[in-house]
Amino acid sequence: MTDVLVWCNGSLVPAEDATVSIFDHGLTVGDGVFETLRATHGQPFATRRHLERLHRSAAGLGLQVPYDDGILREAMREVLASHDLPSARVRVTVTGGTAPLGSERGEGAATVLIAAGPLASPSPSAAVCVVPWPRNERGAMAGIKTTSYAENVVALAHAKARGAVEAIFATTTDLLCEGTGSNVFVGIGGRLLTPPLTSGCLAGVTRELVLEVTDAIEEDIPMAAFLAADEIFLTSTGRDVQPVHQVDDRLLSVPGPMTEAAARAFAALQASTPDP
Ligand SMILES: Cc1ncc(COP(=O)(O)O)c(C=O)c1O
């Protein structure tokens, strides 16, 4: 069996030998960004869009990614080749590097890590729970995929304690925002809607592709409308298009017709090209 490799600051190394400093700013203050891609039989999906978002996120934190995309693509390929997984997640992490023990960034180079692991098939539908904490759509980190995910960790634990598998955030003005690791689409009166990026949601790659292959439109969605929606689905790299069968105590029959059509269109796109 091949050793599982990771890519650490330019070198491919056995996973158990990879190390980062305990002074890494990603570790000490969450000063970092990341991407998660789905790979099928070693082939990552939508790499161009994920790398574009990685650069946008890094720019949002004032970080430079010190490797070009060709190098990152090749590194992902090599890491995946050491795994032999039919379905994998590839994670690219870029942090502020070694720094003093405070919020100020150090002089060191960014830390860049690439690792992969198995990705389980999504369950056919999901129960979600609205959490009591808002996403700050006006915050400095709104829409940026940072490694500061503790808010998501707490929200997901809250949802899981209530029997749900995803937590849903509203904005500070009580509009629908997103899940901890997913975007949200709703069918209301025959229209398919998803919150605009001004809600503070992440510009999900799956969201973007679903917007391109369906008639969905971006529109502000008050939480009251979300709670009464005819159908709801989540999108993410790990879930693709996942129908929602329960929101808090309310049950929905799944999949709704718009959800079914979106899932079909997205699956067709995935089958047609690895890098849409
Ligand atoms: C906060 C958040 N929103 C949405 C998404 C969905 O994005 P994508 O479709 O690119 O996986 C993610 C992905 O992990 C996320 O972390």
Short mmCIF file of C-alpha atoms in Angstrom, two decimals, residues 82-221:
data_model
loop_
_atom_site.label_atom_id
_atom_site.label_comp_id
_atom_site.label_asym_id
_atom_site.label_seq_id
_atom_site.Cartn_x
_atom_site.Cartn_y
_atom_site.Cartn_z
CA SER A 82 -1.15 8.55 -3.11
CA HIS A 83 -4.67 7.71 -1.90
CA ASP A 84 -6.56 5.59 -4.43
CA LEU A 85 -9.97 6.86 -3.26
CA PRO A 86 -13.03 6.67 -5.53
CA SER A 87 -14.42 9.78 -3.88
CA ALA A 88 -12.13 12.17 -2.04
CA ARG A 89 -12.03 15.64 -0.60
CA VAL A 90 -8.93 17.68 -1.31
CA ARG A 91 -8.23 20.46 1.08
CA VAL A 92 -5.95 23.39 0.27
CA THR A 93 -5.03 25.58 3.24
CA VAL A 94 -3.06 28.83 3.16
CA THR A 95 -2.19 30.59 6.42
CA GLY A 96 -0.32 33.69 7.48
CA GLY A 97 2.68 31.56 8.43
CA THR A 98 4.87 31.84 11.50
CA ALA A 99 4.07 34.95 13.53
CA PRO A 100 4.23 36.47 17.01
CA LEU A 101 1.60 35.35 19.53
CA GLY A 102 -0.96 38.03 18.74
CA SER A 103 -3.12 39.34 15.94
CA GLU A 104 -0.24 41.00 14.13
CA ARG A 105 1.13 38.95 11.24
CA GLY A 106 4.82 38.00 11.13
CA GLU A 107 7.38 38.48 8.40
CA GLY A 108 7.47 34.79 7.46
CA ALA A 109 6.15 33.20 4.27
CA ALA A 110 2.61 31.88 4.12
CA THR A 111 2.08 28.24 5.02
CA VAL A 112 0.52 26.22 2.20
CA LEU A 113 -0.84 22.72 2.83
CA ILE A 114 -2.66 20.24 0.63
CA ALA A 115 -4.16 17.06 2.03
CA ALA A 116 -6.84 14.62 0.94
CA GLY A 117 -9.18 12.17 2.61
CA PRO A 118 -12.32 10.17 1.86
CA LEU A 119 -15.56 11.94 1.06
CA ALA A 120 -18.70 10.06 2.02
CA SER A 121 -21.73 10.12 -0.26
CA PRO A 122 -24.23 12.74 0.89
CA SER A 123 -27.43 11.47 2.51
CA PRO A 124 -30.44 11.74 0.21
CA SER A 125 -31.99 14.58 2.22
CA ALA A 126 -31.26 16.76 5.22
CA ALA A 127 -32.90 18.17 8.32
CA VAL A 128 -31.77 21.71 9.12
CA CYS A 129 -32.07 23.91 12.15
CA VAL A 130 -32.07 27.71 12.24
CA VAL A 131 -29.51 28.89 14.79
CA PRO A 132 -29.97 31.87 17.11
CA TRP A 133 -26.74 33.61 16.06
CA PRO A 134 -26.64 35.83 12.94
CA ARG A 135 -23.99 35.88 10.24
CA ASN A 136 -22.57 39.40 10.13
CA GLU A 137 -22.99 40.26 6.46
CA ARG A 138 -21.09 43.52 7.07
CA GLY A 139 -18.14 41.95 8.89
CA ALA A 140 -14.62 42.01 7.48
CA MET A 141 -14.71 38.26 6.89
CA ALA A 142 -18.16 38.11 5.22
CA GLY A 143 -18.04 35.87 2.16
CA ILE A 144 -14.40 34.87 2.75
CA LYS A 145 -13.57 31.21 3.27
CA THR A 146 -11.29 31.61 6.27
CA THR A 147 -10.02 28.93 8.61
CA SER A 148 -11.75 30.81 11.46
CA TYR A 149 -14.67 28.36 11.49
CA ALA A 150 -15.35 28.21 15.23
CA GLU A 151 -18.69 30.00 14.69
CA ASN A 152 -19.65 27.19 12.31
CA VAL A 153 -18.45 24.53 14.76
CA VAL A 154 -20.70 25.93 17.50
CA ALA A 155 -23.67 26.36 15.15
CA LEU A 156 -23.35 22.84 13.78
CA ALA A 157 -23.15 21.35 17.28
CA HIS A 158 -26.31 23.32 18.16
CA ALA A 159 -28.08 21.88 15.10
CA LYS A 160 -26.86 18.32 15.75
CA ALA A 161 -28.06 18.47 19.35
CA ARG A 162 -31.53 19.11 17.86
CA GLY A 163 -31.39 16.21 15.40
CA ALA A 164 -30.45 18.29 12.35
CA VAL A 165 -27.42 17.88 10.10
CA GLU A 166 -26.93 21.49 9.06
CA ALA A 167 -27.36 24.83 10.80
CA ILE A 168 -28.88 27.78 8.97
CA PHE A 169 -27.81 31.36 9.62
CA ALA A 170 -29.87 34.50 9.08
CA THR A 171 -28.22 37.87 8.50
CA THR A 172 -28.26 40.64 11.10
CA THR A 173 -31.42 41.93 9.37
CA ASP A 174 -33.19 38.55 9.48
CA LEU A 175 -32.69 37.58 5.86
CA LEU A 176 -31.63 34.07 4.88
CA CYS A 177 -27.83 33.74 4.62
CA GLU A 178 -26.34 30.21 4.41
CA GLY A 179 -25.47 27.04 6.28
CA THR A 180 -22.22 26.29 8.12
CA GLY A 181 -20.86 24.58 5.03
CA SER A 182 -23.55 25.04 2.41
CA ASN A 183 -25.59 27.54 0.44
CA VAL A 184 -29.37 27.50 0.45
CA PHE A 185 -31.92 27.58 -2.38
CA VAL A 186 -35.67 27.91 -1.83
CA GLY A 187 -38.65 27.34 -4.09
CA ILE A 188 -41.44 29.83 -3.43
CA GLY A 189 -44.53 30.10 -5.64
CA GLY A 190 -42.81 28.44 -8.59
CA ARG A 191 -39.67 30.61 -8.37
CA LEU A 192 -36.26 29.26 -7.36
CA LEU A 193 -34.33 31.74 -5.23
CA THR A 194 -31.01 31.94 -3.41
CA PRO A 195 -29.64 34.78 -1.26
CA PRO A 196 -27.36 37.27 -3.05
CA LEU A 197 -23.73 37.59 -1.97
CA THR A 198 -24.69 40.78 -0.10
CA SER A 199 -26.26 38.43 2.47
CA GLY A 200 -22.69 37.59 3.50
CA CYS A 201 -22.94 34.02 2.24
CA LEU A 202 -19.93 32.35 0.70
CA ALA A 203 -19.82 32.42 -3.09
CA GLY A 204 -20.20 28.65 -3.18
CA VAL A 205 -18.87 26.96 -6.29
CA THR A 206 -21.88 24.62 -6.34
CA ARG A 207 -24.21 27.60 -5.83
CA GLU A 208 -22.59 29.39 -8.76
CA LEU A 209 -22.95 26.34 -11.02
CA VAL A 210 -26.56 25.72 -9.98
CA LEU A 211 -27.33 29.38 -10.78
CA GLU A 212 -25.84 28.78 -14.24
CA VAL A 213 -27.72 25.57 -15.05
CA THR A 214 -31.16 26.48 -13.64
CA ASP A 215 -33.52 29.47 -13.72
CA ALA A 216 -32.69 30.29 -10.10
CA ILE A 217 -32.25 33.95 -9.26
CA GLU A 218 -30.52 35.80 -6.45
CA GLU A 219 -32.98 37.61 -4.23
CA ASP A 220 -33.18 38.65 -0.59
CA ILE A 221 -35.27 36.06 1.29
#
